[in-house]
Amino acid sequence: MSKKKEELVIKKAKTPKQKALRVCLYVFVIAISLVILYPYLVMFTTALKSRAEIYSTEGTIFPQVWQWSNFIDIWSKAPLLRYFLNSIIVAGGSTCIAILCGVPAAYALARMKFKGQNIFLGIVIVSQMFSPVVLLIGIYRVMSTLGLTDSLLGLIFINAAFNQAFAIWLLRGTFVSISPDMEQASRIDGCNKIQALIKVLLPMAAPGIVTTLIFIFINAWNE
């Protein structure tokens, strides 16, 4: 038993070259981490500076006087709570609309065959290439006609429309990955297409739906 233990100790013992490589790896990881965290440090320290110090030409990283009251003053000088609430309403509303419209569209593309299906899928992908600026005039005229300019509802519809193609594409892949045999088995048990979609496919597609929901919410929130 002692010989085996000695052999294990010898195997576990690291050569100087291996130790040097490990040290270099740690140094490299620490350096990369510092580079990644540096902007967050600057952002944090800048938030604690006075207005005069922020616009100063000296450009110091750490403030001369730590203004901790800035985090309290910002809530009284700007309606941040209202801004956050508006963002949640717009992002949540556009996400719900995109998912509600995207699920039946993706199901139809995944299970039903019709002429021009591939062309339609191509159009869905190509629509993602258009910049919102290109459609700005048309969007304004539509929103103006509907009386939705300068309103949260108008923003919800616009964000939902721009995320719709993305939702359809992701959800279609989710439905395609589910075996049609599961749907056929539910049809044998007496379910129609809508019941099979609600009772069988949607629970199985829940991970893909949640993933799509998160992506759409983030996109809408960033806008």
mmCIF file of N, CA, C and O in Angstrom, residues 144-183:
data_model
loop_
_atom_site.group_PDB
_atom_site.id
_atom_site.type_symbol
_atom_site.label_atom_id
_atom_site.label_comp_id
_atom_site.label_asym_id
_atom_site.label_seq_id
_atom_site.Cartn_x
_atom_site.Cartn_y
_atom_site.Cartn_z
ATOM 1 N N SER A 144 -49.542 58.099 -36.153
ATOM 2 C CA SER A 144 -50.305 59.350 -36.155
ATOM 3 C C SER A 144 -51.747 59.112 -36.573
ATOM 4 O O SER A 144 -52.682 59.697 -36.004
ATOM 5 N N THR A 145 -51.949 58.236 -37.567
ATOM 6 C CA THR A 145 -53.312 57.915 -38.009
ATOM 7 C C THR A 145 -54.114 57.230 -36.911
ATOM 8 O O THR A 145 -55.309 57.489 -36.725
ATOM 9 N N LEU A 146 -53.436 56.362 -36.155
ATOM 10 C CA LEU A 146 -54.106 55.642 -35.074
ATOM 11 C C LEU A 146 -54.189 56.445 -33.787
ATOM 12 O O LEU A 146 -54.810 55.995 -32.817
ATOM 13 N N GLY A 147 -53.577 57.614 -33.768
ATOM 14 C CA GLY A 147 -53.597 58.439 -32.566
ATOM 15 C C GLY A 147 -52.753 57.882 -31.439
ATOM 16 O O GLY A 147 -53.083 58.073 -30.258
ATOM 17 N N LEU A 148 -51.671 57.198 -31.781
ATOM 18 C CA LEU A 148 -50.830 56.556 -30.774
ATOM 19 C C LEU A 148 -49.463 57.211 -30.633
ATOM 20 O O LEU A 148 -48.562 56.634 -30.011
ATOM 21 N N THR A 149 -49.295 58.382 -31.218
ATOM 22 C CA THR A 149 -48.024 59.088 -31.052
ATOM 23 C C THR A 149 -47.880 59.567 -29.606
ATOM 24 O O THR A 149 -48.855 59.932 -28.962
ATOM 25 N N ASP A 150 -46.633 59.545 -29.129
ATOM 26 C CA ASP A 150 -46.318 59.985 -27.775
ATOM 27 C C ASP A 150 -47.143 59.217 -26.732
ATOM 28 O O ASP A 150 -47.702 59.788 -25.791
ATOM 29 N N SER A 151 -47.204 57.883 -26.925
ATOM 30 C CA SER A 151 -47.944 57.045 -25.980
ATOM 31 C C SER A 151 -47.199 55.733 -25.762
ATOM 32 O O SER A 151 -46.448 55.274 -26.634
ATOM 33 N N LEU A 152 -47.409 55.130 -24.602
ATOM 34 C CA LEU A 152 -46.773 53.847 -24.300
ATOM 35 C C LEU A 152 -47.329 52.737 -25.175
ATOM 36 O O LEU A 152 -46.596 51.816 -25.568
ATOM 37 N N LEU A 153 -48.618 52.821 -25.503
ATOM 38 C CA LEU A 153 -49.224 51.791 -26.344
ATOM 39 C C LEU A 153 -48.586 51.768 -27.730
ATOM 40 O O LEU A 153 -48.355 50.694 -28.305
ATOM 41 N N GLY A 154 -48.279 52.945 -28.272
ATOM 42 C CA GLY A 154 -47.608 52.994 -29.560
ATOM 43 C C GLY A 154 -46.233 52.355 -29.504
ATOM 44 O O GLY A 154 -45.837 51.614 -30.412
ATOM 45 N N LEU A 155 -45.473 52.617 -28.419
ATOM 46 C CA LEU A 155 -44.168 51.989 -28.258
ATOM 47 C C LEU A 155 -44.281 50.482 -28.121
ATOM 48 O O LEU A 155 -43.443 49.734 -28.632
ATOM 49 N N ILE A 156 -45.323 50.028 -27.436
ATOM 50 C CA ILE A 156 -45.518 48.584 -27.272
ATOM 51 C C ILE A 156 -45.738 47.920 -28.623
ATOM 52 O O ILE A 156 -45.132 46.882 -28.936
ATOM 53 N N PHE A 157 -46.605 48.499 -29.448
ATOM 54 C CA PHE A 157 -46.874 47.920 -30.773
ATOM 55 C C PHE A 157 -45.625 47.934 -31.658
ATOM 56 O O PHE A 157 -45.347 46.966 -32.376
ATOM 57 N N ILE A 158 -44.867 49.010 -31.609
ATOM 58 C CA ILE A 158 -43.670 49.110 -32.448
ATOM 59 C C ILE A 158 -42.623 48.085 -32.027
ATOM 60 O O ILE A 158 -42.049 47.376 -32.868
ATOM 61 N N ASN A 159 -42.362 47.978 -30.734
ATOM 62 C CA ASN A 159 -41.385 46.997 -30.257
ATOM 63 C C ASN A 159 -41.834 45.571 -30.526
ATOM 64 O O ASN A 159 -41.018 44.708 -30.868
ATOM 65 N N ALA A 160 -43.138 45.321 -30.390
ATOM 66 C CA ALA A 160 -43.658 43.985 -30.683
ATOM 67 C C ALA A 160 -43.492 43.650 -32.162
ATOM 68 O O ALA A 160 -43.138 42.517 -32.526
ATOM 69 N N ALA A 161 -43.728 44.632 -33.026
ATOM 70 C CA ALA A 161 -43.599 44.395 -34.468
ATOM 71 C C ALA A 161 -42.156 44.088 -34.859
ATOM 72 O O ALA A 161 -41.893 43.177 -35.666
ATOM 73 N N PHE A 162 -41.205 44.823 -34.289
ATOM 74 C CA PHE A 162 -39.809 44.611 -34.648
ATOM 75 C C PHE A 162 -39.246 43.310 -34.074
ATOM 76 O O PHE A 162 -38.275 42.771 -34.595
ATOM 77 N N ASN A 163 -39.837 42.803 -33.002
ATOM 78 C CA ASN A 163 -39.381 41.539 -32.413
ATOM 79 C C ASN A 163 -40.181 40.340 -32.891
ATOM 80 O O ASN A 163 -39.880 39.210 -32.510
ATOM 81 N N GLN A 164 -41.213 40.589 -33.724
ATOM 82 C CA GLN A 164 -42.086 39.504 -34.141
ATOM 83 C C GLN A 164 -41.362 38.462 -34.992
ATOM 84 O O GLN A 164 -41.512 37.253 -34.787
ATOM 85 N N ALA A 165 -40.577 38.912 -35.961
ATOM 86 C CA ALA A 165 -39.869 37.976 -36.838
ATOM 87 C C ALA A 165 -38.885 37.132 -36.043
ATOM 88 O O ALA A 165 -38.751 35.914 -36.273
ATOM 89 N N PHE A 166 -38.196 37.747 -35.101
ATOM 90 C CA PHE A 166 -37.255 37.021 -34.252
ATOM 91 C C PHE A 166 -37.974 35.957 -33.431
ATOM 92 O O PHE A 166 -37.497 34.821 -33.293
ATOM 93 N N ALA A 167 -39.145 36.304 -32.896
ATOM 94 C CA ALA A 167 -39.923 35.354 -32.096
ATOM 95 C C ALA A 167 -40.401 34.187 -32.951
ATOM 96 O O ALA A 167 -40.321 33.022 -32.531
ATOM 97 N N ILE A 168 -40.889 34.481 -34.144
ATOM 98 C CA ILE A 168 -41.377 33.407 -35.027
ATOM 99 C C ILE A 168 -40.257 32.456 -35.383
ATOM 100 O O ILE A 168 -40.428 31.230 -35.370
ATOM 101 N N TRP A 169 -39.092 32.998 -35.688
ATOM 102 C CA TRP A 169 -37.978 32.146 -36.101
ATOM 103 C C TRP A 169 -37.521 31.221 -34.962
ATOM 104 O O TRP A 169 -37.297 30.024 -35.169
ATOM 105 N N LEU A 170 -37.389 31.747 -33.766
ATOM 106 C CA LEU A 170 -36.958 30.923 -32.640
ATOM 107 C C LEU A 170 -38.017 29.895 -32.259
ATOM 108 O O LEU A 170 -37.698 28.722 -32.007
ATOM 109 N N LEU A 171 -39.274 30.320 -32.225
ATOM 110 C CA LEU A 171 -40.334 29.398 -31.819
ATOM 111 C C LEU A 171 -40.559 28.313 -32.863
ATOM 112 O O LEU A 171 -40.898 27.166 -32.517
ATOM 113 N N ARG A 172 -40.372 28.639 -34.131
ATOM 114 C CA ARG A 172 -40.500 27.616 -35.168
ATOM 115 C C ARG A 172 -39.474 26.509 -34.940
ATOM 116 O O ARG A 172 -39.789 25.310 -35.050
ATOM 117 N N GLY A 173 -38.246 26.881 -34.631
ATOM 118 C CA GLY A 173 -37.222 25.873 -34.338
ATOM 119 C C GLY A 173 -37.591 25.019 -33.145
ATOM 120 O O GLY A 173 -37.301 23.807 -33.127
ATOM 121 N N THR A 174 -38.243 25.613 -32.160
ATOM 122 C CA THR A 174 -38.675 24.846 -30.986
ATOM 123 C C THR A 174 -39.735 23.826 -31.352
ATOM 124 O O THR A 174 -39.666 22.654 -30.943
ATOM 125 N N PHE A 175 -40.732 24.227 -32.151
ATOM 126 C CA PHE A 175 -41.799 23.298 -32.539
ATOM 127 C C PHE A 175 -41.281 22.210 -33.491
ATOM 128 O O PHE A 175 -41.754 21.070 -33.449
ATOM 129 N N VAL A 176 -40.336 22.566 -34.344
ATOM 130 C CA VAL A 176 -39.779 21.564 -35.267
ATOM 131 C C VAL A 176 -39.043 20.477 -34.497
ATOM 132 O O VAL A 176 -39.043 19.298 -34.888
ATOM 133 N N SER A 177 -38.403 20.843 -33.383
ATOM 134 C CA SER A 177 -37.643 19.873 -32.601
ATOM 135 C C SER A 177 -38.536 18.884 -31.851
ATOM 136 O O SER A 177 -38.049 17.859 -31.366
ATOM 137 N N ILE A 178 -39.829 19.181 -31.735
ATOM 138 C CA ILE A 178 -40.764 18.281 -31.049
ATOM 139 C C ILE A 178 -41.311 17.279 -32.068
ATOM 140 O O ILE A 178 -41.763 17.652 -33.147
ATOM 141 N N SER A 179 -41.282 16.022 -31.707
ATOM 142 C CA SER A 179 -41.726 14.971 -32.633
ATOM 143 C C SER A 179 -43.221 15.103 -32.946
ATOM 144 O O SER A 179 -44.035 15.292 -32.033
ATOM 145 N N PRO A 180 -43.593 14.999 -34.217
ATOM 146 C CA PRO A 180 -45.028 15.045 -34.577
ATOM 147 C C PRO A 180 -45.823 13.886 -33.997
ATOM 148 O O PRO A 180 -47.055 13.961 -33.918
ATOM 149 N N ASP A 181 -45.136 12.821 -33.585
ATOM 150 C CA ASP A 181 -45.841 11.674 -33.010
ATOM 151 C C ASP A 181 -46.581 12.047 -31.735
ATOM 152 O O ASP A 181 -47.645 11.474 -31.439
ATOM 153 N N MET A 182 -46.041 12.988 -30.984
ATOM 154 C CA MET A 182 -46.702 13.411 -29.753
ATOM 155 C C MET A 182 -48.043 14.071 -30.074
ATOM 156 O O MET A 182 -49.055 13.818 -29.403
ATOM 157 N N GLU A 183 -48.048 14.878 -31.108
ATOM 158 C CA GLU A 183 -49.290 15.537 -31.514
ATOM 159 C C GLU A 183 -50.282 14.524 -32.086
ATOM 160 O O GLU A 183 -51.485 14.597 -31.807
#
